[in-house]
Amino acid sequence: MTTKNSELNHNVEMFKKYKNLLNELTKKNVKLKYRNSWLGILWSFLQPLLNMVVLAVVFGGIFGKKSDQIVCYPVYLFTGRLLFSFFTSSTKQAMTSFRRNQAIIKKVYVPKYMYPLSSILSNFVTFAISLLCLICVWIFFKVTGWSGGSGLEITWYALLCWVPMVLLLIFSTGVGLILSVISVYFRDVEYIWDVVCQLLFYMVPILYHLSTIDTKWIRIVIKVNPLYSMIELFRHCVLYGQIMSPQLFLYAAATSIGVLLIGIWFFNKKSDDIIFHL
């Protein structure tokens, strides 16, 4: 027990020592993402908006009218797409973080988890900025009443939207830590993860509502996916104006923390050998 406590204290002290570096790496990743683009960080505002417009035009007539539980399809689509994009972009960047920083890793000692963690946090920053776009979209459809926007209601529960956001951050960190290590040993995992993310996009109710699925086992598979619970919790707050489902919250919290702990354990087990495979 004493050994574990001393190891934990050492890790905490190391994190405090290098937290400024983590901030700098996060800032650097945000700047590099939009380097040489005219609009710069405004793309974190425009990109999800343009994606929503395209998807709403293409799929609005197919899925937008099939369920009475979808209050306003463009906002429904936007909320799901926003959270899912953060998960995919953060895990993909965490997965390639060691390869992108291998020159520094080989020369300077820095706790290795700083690289995938800074990639995830930089994506969380752009994700937070994208919420401004969500607010504008919500107001636009509420005022105009288009696509059922008149049915949108704002309540105090919207202030709890940070809860599913934090759970998603925790979950993405766990997945990102695992992928960052695996990709050092097996580069093919980058291509496999692209396919998995495509599959997840259609297996999470982003374009459609769960009530449109009639097959029981498919509904179960969708509900088991932790992303479903986090996206639904977010929608409860900002779209439905309801209190979060206790069952979904407990499941999302348990899976997020569980995946994070697995990610930390796996990362600590393999991280010392990473430098030999870069």
PDB file of C-alpha atoms in Angstrom:
ATOM      1  CA  MET A   1       0.000   0.000   0.000  1.00  0.00           C
ATOM      2  CA  THR A   2       2.872   2.345   0.879  1.00  0.00           C
ATOM      3  CA  THR A   3       4.513   1.669  -2.484  1.00  0.00           C
ATOM      4  CA  LYS A   4       1.294   2.451  -4.342  1.00  0.00           C
ATOM      5  CA  ASN A   5       0.802   5.661  -2.367  1.00  0.00           C
ATOM      6  CA  SER A   6       4.352   6.813  -3.063  1.00  0.00           C
ATOM      7  CA  GLU A   7       3.939   6.020  -6.754  1.00  0.00           C
ATOM      8  CA  LEU A   8       0.665   7.966  -6.863  1.00  0.00           C
ATOM      9  CA  ASN A   9       2.258  10.925  -5.084  1.00  0.00           C
ATOM     10  CA  HIS A  10       5.161  10.825  -7.527  1.00  0.00           C
ATOM     11  CA  ASN A  11       2.778  10.865 -10.508  1.00  0.00           C
ATOM     12  CA  VAL A  12       0.846  13.794  -9.037  1.00  0.00           C
ATOM     13  CA  GLU A  13       4.048  15.740  -8.452  1.00  0.00           C
ATOM     14  CA  MET A  14       5.232  15.037 -11.991  1.00  0.00           C
ATOM     15  CA  PHE A  15       1.906  16.241 -13.380  1.00  0.00           C
ATOM     16  CA  LYS A  16       2.168  19.475 -11.380  1.00  0.00           C
ATOM     17  CA  LYS A  17       5.729  19.937 -12.575  1.00  0.00           C
ATOM     18  CA  TYR A  18       4.820  19.599 -16.251  1.00  0.00           C
ATOM     19  CA  LYS A  19       1.321  21.126 -16.253  1.00  0.00           C
ATOM     20  CA  ASN A  20       2.618  24.324 -17.883  1.00  0.00           C
ATOM     21  CA  LEU A  21       4.103  22.212 -20.654  1.00  0.00           C
ATOM     22  CA  LEU A  22       0.727  20.541 -21.089  1.00  0.00           C
ATOM     23  CA  ASN A  23      -0.856  23.972 -21.525  1.00  0.00           C
ATOM     24  CA  GLU A  24       1.745  24.948 -24.117  1.00  0.00           C
ATOM     25  CA  LEU A  25       1.367  21.701 -26.058  1.00  0.00           C
ATOM     26  CA  THR A  26      -2.400  22.158 -26.061  1.00  0.00           C
ATOM     27  CA  LYS A  27      -2.085  25.723 -27.368  1.00  0.00           C
ATOM     28  CA  LYS A  28       0.386  24.579 -30.005  1.00  0.00           C
ATOM     29  CA  ASN A  29      -1.973  21.874 -31.252  1.00  0.00           C
ATOM     30  CA  VAL A  30      -4.848  24.354 -31.522  1.00  0.00           C
ATOM     31  CA  LYS A  31      -2.685  26.790 -33.504  1.00  0.00           C
ATOM     32  CA  LEU A  32      -1.274  24.100 -35.794  1.00  0.00           C
ATOM     33  CA  LYS A  33      -4.733  22.800 -36.634  1.00  0.00           C
ATOM     34  CA  TYR A  34      -5.690  26.042 -38.355  1.00  0.00           C
ATOM     35  CA  ARG A  35      -2.243  27.206 -39.450  1.00  0.00           C
ATOM     36  CA  ASN A  36      -2.092  28.758 -42.946  1.00  0.00           C
ATOM     37  CA  SER A  37      -5.896  29.026 -43.163  1.00  0.00           C
ATOM     38  CA  TRP A  38      -7.395  32.467 -43.727  1.00  0.00           C
ATOM     39  CA  LEU A  39     -10.196  32.095 -41.209  1.00  0.00           C
ATOM     40  CA  GLY A  40      -8.082  30.327 -38.593  1.00  0.00           C
ATOM     41  CA  ILE A  41      -9.921  29.230 -35.480  1.00  0.00           C
ATOM     42  CA  LEU A  42     -13.219  30.458 -36.962  1.00  0.00           C
ATOM     43  CA  TRP A  43     -13.299  27.110 -38.751  1.00  0.00           C
ATOM     44  CA  SER A  44     -14.142  25.518 -35.398  1.00  0.00           C
ATOM     45  CA  PHE A  45     -17.318  27.573 -35.659  1.00  0.00           C
ATOM     46  CA  LEU A  46     -17.990  27.214 -39.392  1.00  0.00           C
ATOM     47  CA  GLN A  47     -17.063  23.570 -39.960  1.00  0.00           C
ATOM     48  CA  PRO A  48     -19.768  22.007 -37.728  1.00  0.00           C
ATOM     49  CA  LEU A  49     -22.285  24.515 -39.067  1.00  0.00           C
ATOM     50  CA  LEU A  50     -21.592  23.587 -42.693  1.00  0.00           C
ATOM     51  CA  ASN A  51     -21.646  19.877 -41.841  1.00  0.00           C
ATOM     52  CA  MET A  52     -25.043  20.324 -40.183  1.00  0.00           C
ATOM     53  CA  VAL A  53     -26.437  22.139 -43.231  1.00  0.00           C
ATOM     54  CA  VAL A  54     -25.279  19.402 -45.612  1.00  0.00           C
ATOM     55  CA  LEU A  55     -26.540  16.522 -43.449  1.00  0.00           C
ATOM     56  CA  ALA A  56     -29.840  18.267 -42.682  1.00  0.00           C
ATOM     57  CA  VAL A  57     -30.511  18.853 -46.389  1.00  0.00           C
ATOM     58  CA  VAL A  58     -29.600  15.280 -47.366  1.00  0.00           C
ATOM     59  CA  PHE A  59     -31.206  13.363 -44.479  1.00  0.00           C
ATOM     60  CA  GLY A  60     -33.845  15.780 -43.198  1.00  0.00           C
ATOM     61  CA  GLY A  61     -36.530  14.437 -45.483  1.00  0.00           C
ATOM     62  CA  ILE A  62     -35.649  10.825 -44.621  1.00  0.00           C
ATOM     63  CA  PHE A  63     -35.219  10.865 -40.846  1.00  0.00           C
ATOM     64  CA  GLY A  64     -36.450  14.284 -39.794  1.00  0.00           C
ATOM     65  CA  LYS A  65     -40.136  13.469 -40.014  1.00  0.00           C
ATOM     66  CA  LYS A  66     -40.181   9.844 -38.889  1.00  0.00           C
ATOM     67  CA  SER A  67     -40.260  10.475 -35.153  1.00  0.00           C
ATOM     68  CA  ASP A  68     -42.333  12.847 -33.078  1.00  0.00           C
ATOM     69  CA  GLN A  69     -39.559  12.739 -30.462  1.00  0.00           C
ATOM     70  CA  ILE A  70     -37.289  14.868 -32.652  1.00  0.00           C
ATOM     71  CA  VAL A  71     -38.201  18.438 -31.745  1.00  0.00           C
ATOM     72  CA  CYS A  72     -36.084  20.194 -34.377  1.00  0.00           C
ATOM     73  CA  TYR A  73     -34.124  17.933 -36.708  1.00  0.00           C
ATOM     74  CA  PRO A  74     -31.244  20.333 -37.578  1.00  0.00           C
ATOM     75  CA  VAL A  75     -30.563  21.023 -33.872  1.00  0.00           C
ATOM     76  CA  TYR A  76     -31.002  17.322 -33.065  1.00  0.00           C
ATOM     77  CA  LEU A  77     -28.487  16.509 -35.794  1.00  0.00           C
ATOM     78  CA  PHE A  78     -26.103  19.252 -34.699  1.00  0.00           C
ATOM     79  CA  THR A  79     -25.937  18.116 -31.070  1.00  0.00           C
ATOM     80  CA  GLY A  80     -25.112  14.538 -32.008  1.00  0.00           C
ATOM     81  CA  ARG A  81     -22.627  15.497 -34.696  1.00  0.00           C
ATOM     82  CA  LEU A  82     -20.833  17.943 -32.408  1.00  0.00           C
ATOM     83  CA  LEU A  83     -20.105  15.401 -29.670  1.00  0.00           C
ATOM     84  CA  PHE A  84     -19.285  12.611 -32.087  1.00  0.00           C
ATOM     85  CA  SER A  85     -16.826  14.818 -34.011  1.00  0.00           C
ATOM     86  CA  PHE A  86     -14.992  15.646 -30.800  1.00  0.00           C
ATOM     87  CA  PHE A  87     -14.654  11.958 -29.953  1.00  0.00           C
ATOM     88  CA  THR A  88     -13.326  10.942 -33.369  1.00  0.00           C
ATOM     89  CA  SER A  89     -10.972  13.894 -33.876  1.00  0.00           C
ATOM     90  CA  SER A  90      -9.525  13.701 -30.349  1.00  0.00           C
ATOM     91  CA  THR A  91      -8.908   9.944 -30.459  1.00  0.00           C
ATOM     92  CA  LYS A  92      -7.378  10.130 -33.943  1.00  0.00           C
ATOM     93  CA  GLN A  93      -4.979  12.895 -32.949  1.00  0.00           C
ATOM     94  CA  ALA A  94      -4.093  11.132 -29.700  1.00  0.00           C
ATOM     95  CA  MET A  95      -3.415   7.982 -31.719  1.00  0.00           C
ATOM     96  CA  THR A  96      -0.792   9.740 -33.888  1.00  0.00           C
ATOM     97  CA  SER A  97       0.621  11.982 -31.140  1.00  0.00           C
ATOM     98  CA  PHE A  98       3.778   9.923 -30.560  1.00  0.00           C
ATOM     99  CA  ARG A  99       4.681   9.735 -34.221  1.00  0.00           C
ATOM    100  CA  ARG A 100       4.154  13.482 -34.655  1.00  0.00           C
ATOM    101  CA  ASN A 101       6.361  14.259 -31.649  1.00  0.00           C
ATOM    102  CA  GLN A 102       8.939  11.495 -31.954  1.00  0.00           C
ATOM    103  CA  ALA A 103      11.812  13.931 -32.487  1.00  0.00           C
ATOM    104  CA  ILE A 104      11.117  15.603 -29.134  1.00  0.00           C
ATOM    105  CA  ILE A 105      10.449  12.306 -27.357  1.00  0.00           C
ATOM    106  CA  LYS A 106      13.863  10.956 -28.366  1.00  0.00           C
ATOM    107  CA  LYS A 107      15.721  14.055 -27.142  1.00  0.00           C
ATOM    108  CA  VAL A 108      13.885  15.440 -24.104  1.00  0.00           C
ATOM    109  CA  TYR A 109      12.298  13.647 -21.177  1.00  0.00           C
ATOM    110  CA  VAL A 110       8.651  14.512 -20.727  1.00  0.00           C
ATOM    111  CA  PRO A 111       5.974  12.270 -19.216  1.00  0.00           C
ATOM    112  CA  LYS A 112       4.742  10.510 -22.339  1.00  0.00           C
ATOM    113  CA  TYR A 113       1.061  10.871 -21.514  1.00  0.00           C
ATOM    114  CA  MET A 114       1.456  14.618 -22.115  1.00  0.00           C
ATOM    115  CA  TYR A 115       1.386  14.079 -25.887  1.00  0.00           C
ATOM    116  CA  PRO A 116      -1.932  12.201 -26.287  1.00  0.00           C
ATOM    117  CA  LEU A 117      -3.472  14.218 -23.450  1.00  0.00           C
ATOM    118  CA  SER A 118      -2.575  17.557 -25.057  1.00  0.00           C
ATOM    119  CA  SER A 119      -4.059  16.347 -28.357  1.00  0.00           C
ATOM    120  CA  ILE A 120      -7.333  15.489 -26.640  1.00  0.00           C
ATOM    121  CA  LEU A 121      -7.454  18.755 -24.679  1.00  0.00           C
ATOM    122  CA  SER A 122      -6.775  20.847 -27.792  1.00  0.00           C
ATOM    123  CA  ASN A 123      -9.745  19.196 -29.477  1.00  0.00           C
ATOM    124  CA  PHE A 124     -11.820  19.846 -26.381  1.00  0.00           C
ATOM    125  CA  VAL A 125     -10.993  23.561 -26.713  1.00  0.00           C
ATOM    126  CA  THR A 126     -12.264  23.667 -30.300  1.00  0.00           C
ATOM    127  CA  PHE A 127     -15.263  21.597 -29.216  1.00  0.00           C
ATOM    128  CA  ALA A 128     -16.079  24.196 -26.553  1.00  0.00           C
ATOM    129  CA  ILE A 129     -15.794  26.968 -29.142  1.00  0.00           C
ATOM    130  CA  SER A 130     -18.188  25.038 -31.383  1.00  0.00           C
ATOM    131  CA  LEU A 131     -20.809  25.303 -28.654  1.00  0.00           C
ATOM    132  CA  LEU A 132     -21.125  28.978 -29.572  1.00  0.00           C
ATOM    133  CA  CYS A 133     -22.244  27.801 -33.001  1.00  0.00           C
ATOM    134  CA  LEU A 134     -24.795  25.489 -31.370  1.00  0.00           C
ATOM    135  CA  ILE A 135     -26.217  28.409 -29.388  1.00  0.00           C
ATOM    136  CA  CYS A 136     -26.570  30.481 -32.575  1.00  0.00           C
ATOM    137  CA  VAL A 137     -28.225  27.589 -34.413  1.00  0.00           C
ATOM    138  CA  TRP A 138     -30.609  26.977 -31.493  1.00  0.00           C
ATOM    139  CA  ILE A 139     -31.619  30.659 -31.383  1.00  0.00           C
ATOM    140  CA  PHE A 140     -32.063  30.828 -35.168  1.00  0.00           C
ATOM    141  CA  PHE A 141     -34.480  27.890 -35.340  1.00  0.00           C
ATOM    142  CA  LYS A 142     -36.304  29.009 -32.192  1.00  0.00           C
ATOM    143  CA  VAL A 143     -36.893  32.491 -33.608  1.00  0.00           C
ATOM    144  CA  THR A 144     -37.789  31.406 -37.144  1.00  0.00           C
ATOM    145  CA  GLY A 145     -39.733  28.302 -36.141  1.00  0.00           C
ATOM    146  CA  TRP A 146     -38.305  26.390 -39.110  1.00  0.00           C
ATOM    147  CA  SER A 147     -38.114  22.582 -38.950  1.00  0.00           C
ATOM    148  CA  GLY A 148     -40.131  22.545 -35.733  1.00  0.00           C
ATOM    149  CA  GLY A 149     -37.864  25.072 -34.050  1.00  0.00           C
ATOM    150  CA  SER A 150     -40.833  26.652 -32.260  1.00  0.00           C
ATOM    151  CA  GLY A 151     -40.942  23.531 -30.080  1.00  0.00           C
ATOM    152  CA  LEU A 152     -37.486  24.184 -28.654  1.00  0.00           C
ATOM    153  CA  GLU A 153     -37.536  25.107 -24.979  1.00  0.00           C
ATOM    154  CA  ILE A 154     -34.736  26.398 -22.777  1.00  0.00           C
ATOM    155  CA  THR A 155     -34.677  25.381 -19.116  1.00  0.00           C
ATOM    156  CA  TRP A 156     -32.237  25.517 -16.240  1.00  0.00           C
ATOM    157  CA  TYR A 157     -31.259  21.944 -17.073  1.00  0.00           C
ATOM    158  CA  ALA A 158     -29.231  23.364 -19.979  1.00  0.00           C
ATOM    159  CA  LEU A 159     -26.649  24.464 -17.398  1.00  0.00           C
ATOM    160  CA  LEU A 160     -25.903  20.784 -16.769  1.00  0.00           C
ATOM    161  CA  CYS A 161     -24.684  20.213 -20.326  1.00  0.00           C
ATOM    162  CA  TRP A 162     -21.101  20.256 -19.007  1.00  0.00           C
ATOM    163  CA  VAL A 163     -21.725  16.900 -17.270  1.00  0.00           C
ATOM    164  CA  PRO A 164     -21.970  14.760 -20.453  1.00  0.00           C
ATOM    165  CA  MET A 165     -19.191  16.888 -21.965  1.00  0.00           C
ATOM    166  CA  VAL A 166     -16.837  15.987 -19.102  1.00  0.00           C
ATOM    167  CA  LEU A 167     -17.881  12.328 -19.285  1.00  0.00           C
ATOM    168  CA  LEU A 168     -17.108  12.332 -22.997  1.00  0.00           C
ATOM    169  CA  LEU A 169     -13.735  13.948 -22.301  1.00  0.00           C
ATOM    170  CA  ILE A 170     -12.926  11.231 -19.751  1.00  0.00           C
ATOM    171  CA  PHE A 171     -14.053   8.472 -22.123  1.00  0.00           C
ATOM    172  CA  SER A 172     -12.096   9.950 -25.061  1.00  0.00           C
ATOM    173  CA  THR A 173      -8.973  10.224 -22.888  1.00  0.00           C
ATOM    174  CA  GLY A 174      -9.150   6.535 -21.981  1.00  0.00           C
ATOM    175  CA  VAL A 175      -9.661   5.473 -25.593  1.00  0.00           C
ATOM    176  CA  GLY A 176      -6.968   7.908 -26.779  1.00  0.00           C
ATOM    177  CA  LEU A 177      -4.373   6.546 -24.349  1.00  0.00           C
ATOM    178  CA  ILE A 178      -5.022   2.995 -25.526  1.00  0.00           C
ATOM    179  CA  LEU A 179      -4.890   3.900 -29.219  1.00  0.00           C
ATOM    180  CA  SER A 180      -1.744   6.013 -28.814  1.00  0.00           C
ATOM    181  CA  VAL A 181       0.175   2.995 -27.539  1.00  0.00           C
ATOM    182  CA  ILE A 182      -1.284   0.432 -29.940  1.00  0.00           C
ATOM    183  CA  SER A 183      -0.557   2.618 -32.984  1.00  0.00           C
ATOM    184  CA  VAL A 184       3.164   2.688 -32.092  1.00  0.00           C
ATOM    185  CA  TYR A 185       3.331  -1.097 -32.363  1.00  0.00           C
ATOM    186  CA  PHE A 186       0.747  -1.543 -35.150  1.00  0.00           C
ATOM    187  CA  ARG A 187       0.481   1.349 -37.599  1.00  0.00           C
ATOM    188  CA  ASP A 188      -2.424  -0.362 -39.351  1.00  0.00           C
ATOM    189  CA  VAL A 189      -4.656   0.507 -36.402  1.00  0.00           C
ATOM    190  CA  GLU A 190      -4.978   4.039 -37.833  1.00  0.00           C
ATOM    191  CA  TYR A 191      -6.797   2.712 -40.889  1.00  0.00           C
ATOM    192  CA  ILE A 192      -8.839   0.287 -38.822  1.00  0.00           C
ATOM    193  CA  TRP A 193      -9.926   3.085 -36.489  1.00  0.00           C
ATOM    194  CA  ASP A 194     -11.136   5.141 -39.467  1.00  0.00           C
ATOM    195  CA  VAL A 195     -13.435   2.284 -40.436  1.00  0.00           C
ATOM    196  CA  VAL A 196     -14.575   1.806 -36.814  1.00  0.00           C
ATOM    197  CA  CYS A 197     -15.438   5.512 -36.555  1.00  0.00           C
ATOM    198  CA  GLN A 198     -17.471   5.304 -39.753  1.00  0.00           C
ATOM    199  CA  LEU A 199     -19.354   2.342 -38.335  1.00  0.00           C
ATOM    200  CA  LEU A 200     -19.914   4.147 -35.026  1.00  0.00           C
ATOM    201  CA  PHE A 201     -21.346   7.162 -36.843  1.00  0.00           C
ATOM    202  CA  TYR A 202     -24.196   5.052 -38.188  1.00  0.00           C
ATOM    203  CA  MET A 203     -24.537   2.957 -35.022  1.00  0.00           C
ATOM    204  CA  VAL A 204     -25.178   6.030 -32.857  1.00  0.00           C
ATOM    205  CA  PRO A 205     -28.488   7.927 -33.253  1.00  0.00           C
ATOM    206  CA  ILE A 206     -27.051  11.049 -34.857  1.00  0.00           C
ATOM    207  CA  LEU A 207     -28.980  11.063 -38.128  1.00  0.00           C
ATOM    208  CA  TYR A 208     -32.009   9.210 -36.766  1.00  0.00           C
ATOM    209  CA  HIS A 209     -33.892   8.630 -33.527  1.00  0.00           C
ATOM    210  CA  LEU A 210     -33.675   5.319 -31.702  1.00  0.00           C
ATOM    211  CA  SER A 211     -37.456   4.908 -31.955  1.00  0.00           C
ATOM    212  CA  THR A 212     -37.129   4.433 -35.728  1.00  0.00           C
ATOM    213  CA  ILE A 213     -35.206   1.164 -35.164  1.00  0.00           C
ATOM    214  CA  ASP A 214     -37.553  -1.820 -34.985  1.00  0.00           C
ATOM    215  CA  THR A 215     -35.013  -4.634 -34.631  1.00  0.00           C
ATOM    216  CA  LYS A 216     -34.553  -5.392 -30.927  1.00  0.00           C
ATOM    217  CA  TRP A 217     -30.943  -6.590 -31.002  1.00  0.00           C
ATOM    218  CA  ILE A 218     -29.839  -3.513 -32.968  1.00  0.00           C
ATOM    219  CA  ARG A 219     -31.478  -1.273 -30.359  1.00  0.00           C
ATOM    220  CA  ILE A 220     -29.578  -3.144 -27.643  1.00  0.00           C
ATOM    221  CA  VAL A 221     -26.259  -2.745 -29.488  1.00  0.00           C
ATOM    222  CA  ILE A 222     -26.880   0.992 -29.870  1.00  0.00           C
ATOM    223  CA  LYS A 223     -27.747   1.418 -26.192  1.00  0.00           C
ATOM    224  CA  VAL A 224     -24.640  -0.492 -25.087  1.00  0.00           C
ATOM    225  CA  ASN A 225     -22.452   2.010 -26.930  1.00  0.00           C
ATOM    226  CA  PRO A 226     -21.308   4.596 -24.318  1.00  0.00           C
ATOM    227  CA  LEU A 227     -21.442   7.349 -26.955  1.00  0.00           C
ATOM    228  CA  TYR A 228     -25.199   6.896 -27.177  1.00  0.00           C
ATOM    229  CA  SER A 229     -25.726   7.601 -23.486  1.00  0.00           C
ATOM    230  CA  MET A 230     -23.475  10.684 -23.523  1.00  0.00           C
ATOM    231  CA  ILE A 231     -25.101  12.174 -26.616  1.00  0.00           C
ATOM    232  CA  GLU A 232     -28.578  11.535 -25.205  1.00  0.00           C
ATOM    233  CA  LEU A 233     -27.629  13.117 -21.872  1.00  0.00           C
ATOM    234  CA  PHE A 234     -26.442  16.199 -23.743  1.00  0.00           C
ATOM    235  CA  ARG A 235     -29.677  16.319 -25.730  1.00  0.00           C
ATOM    236  CA  HIS A 236     -31.731  16.009 -22.555  1.00  0.00           C
ATOM    237  CA  CYS A 237     -30.104  19.227 -21.351  1.00  0.00           C
ATOM    238  CA  VAL A 238     -29.997  21.440 -24.441  1.00  0.00           C
ATOM    239  CA  LEU A 239     -32.645  19.992 -26.744  1.00  0.00           C
ATOM    240  CA  TYR A 240     -35.427  18.488 -24.650  1.00  0.00           C
ATOM    241  CA  GLY A 241     -35.048  20.760 -21.616  1.00  0.00           C
ATOM    242  CA  GLN A 242     -35.303  17.770 -19.294  1.00  0.00           C
ATOM    243  CA  ILE A 243     -33.377  16.443 -16.336  1.00  0.00           C
ATOM    244  CA  MET A 244     -30.792  13.847 -17.316  1.00  0.00           C
ATOM    245  CA  SER A 245     -31.823  10.208 -17.137  1.00  0.00           C
ATOM    246  CA  PRO A 246     -30.289   8.699 -13.954  1.00  0.00           C
ATOM    247  CA  GLN A 247     -29.831   5.326 -15.680  1.00  0.00           C
ATOM    248  CA  LEU A 248     -28.009   6.850 -18.653  1.00  0.00           C
ATOM    249  CA  PHE A 249     -25.885   9.009 -16.358  1.00  0.00           C
ATOM    250  CA  LEU A 250     -24.793   6.087 -14.188  1.00  0.00           C
ATOM    251  CA  TYR A 251     -23.984   3.961 -17.222  1.00  0.00           C
ATOM    252  CA  ALA A 252     -22.068   6.787 -18.933  1.00  0.00           C
ATOM    253  CA  ALA A 253     -20.139   7.617 -15.756  1.00  0.00           C
ATOM    254  CA  ALA A 254     -19.265   3.978 -15.068  1.00  0.00           C
ATOM    255  CA  THR A 255     -18.088   3.269 -18.617  1.00  0.00           C
ATOM    256  CA  SER A 256     -16.135   6.530 -18.887  1.00  0.00           C
ATOM    257  CA  ILE A 257     -14.259   6.008 -15.629  1.00  0.00           C
ATOM    258  CA  GLY A 258     -13.783   2.312 -16.389  1.00  0.00           C
ATOM    259  CA  VAL A 259     -12.301   3.005 -19.840  1.00  0.00           C
ATOM    260  CA  LEU A 260     -10.065   5.738 -18.388  1.00  0.00           C
ATOM    261  CA  LEU A 261      -8.703   3.388 -15.710  1.00  0.00           C
ATOM    262  CA  ILE A 262      -8.073   0.689 -18.322  1.00  0.00           C
ATOM    263  CA  GLY A 263      -6.386   3.276 -20.539  1.00  0.00           C
ATOM    264  CA  ILE A 264      -4.120   4.480 -17.705  1.00  0.00           C
ATOM    265  CA  TRP A 265      -3.198   0.913 -16.730  1.00  0.00           C
ATOM    266  CA  PHE A 266      -2.466  -0.107 -20.322  1.00  0.00           C
ATOM    267  CA  PHE A 267      -0.506   3.083 -21.002  1.00  0.00           C
ATOM    268  CA  ASN A 268       1.657   2.709 -17.887  1.00  0.00           C
ATOM    269  CA  LYS A 269       2.323  -0.929 -18.748  1.00  0.00           C
ATOM    270  CA  LYS A 270       3.561  -0.230 -22.279  1.00  0.00           C
ATOM    271  CA  SER A 271       4.722   3.394 -22.343  1.00  0.00           C
ATOM    272  CA  ASP A 272       8.332   2.653 -21.341  1.00  0.00           C
ATOM    273  CA  ASP A 273       8.873   0.600 -24.507  1.00  0.00           C
ATOM    274  CA  ILE A 274       7.406   3.200 -26.869  1.00  0.00           C
ATOM    275  CA  ILE A 275      10.704   4.948 -27.589  1.00  0.00           C
ATOM    276  CA  PHE A 276      12.196   1.699 -28.949  1.00  0.00           C
ATOM    277  CA  HIS A 277       9.447   1.408 -31.584  1.00  0.00           C
ATOM    278  CA  LEU A 278       9.316   4.981 -32.862  1.00  0.00           C
TER     279      LEU A 278
END
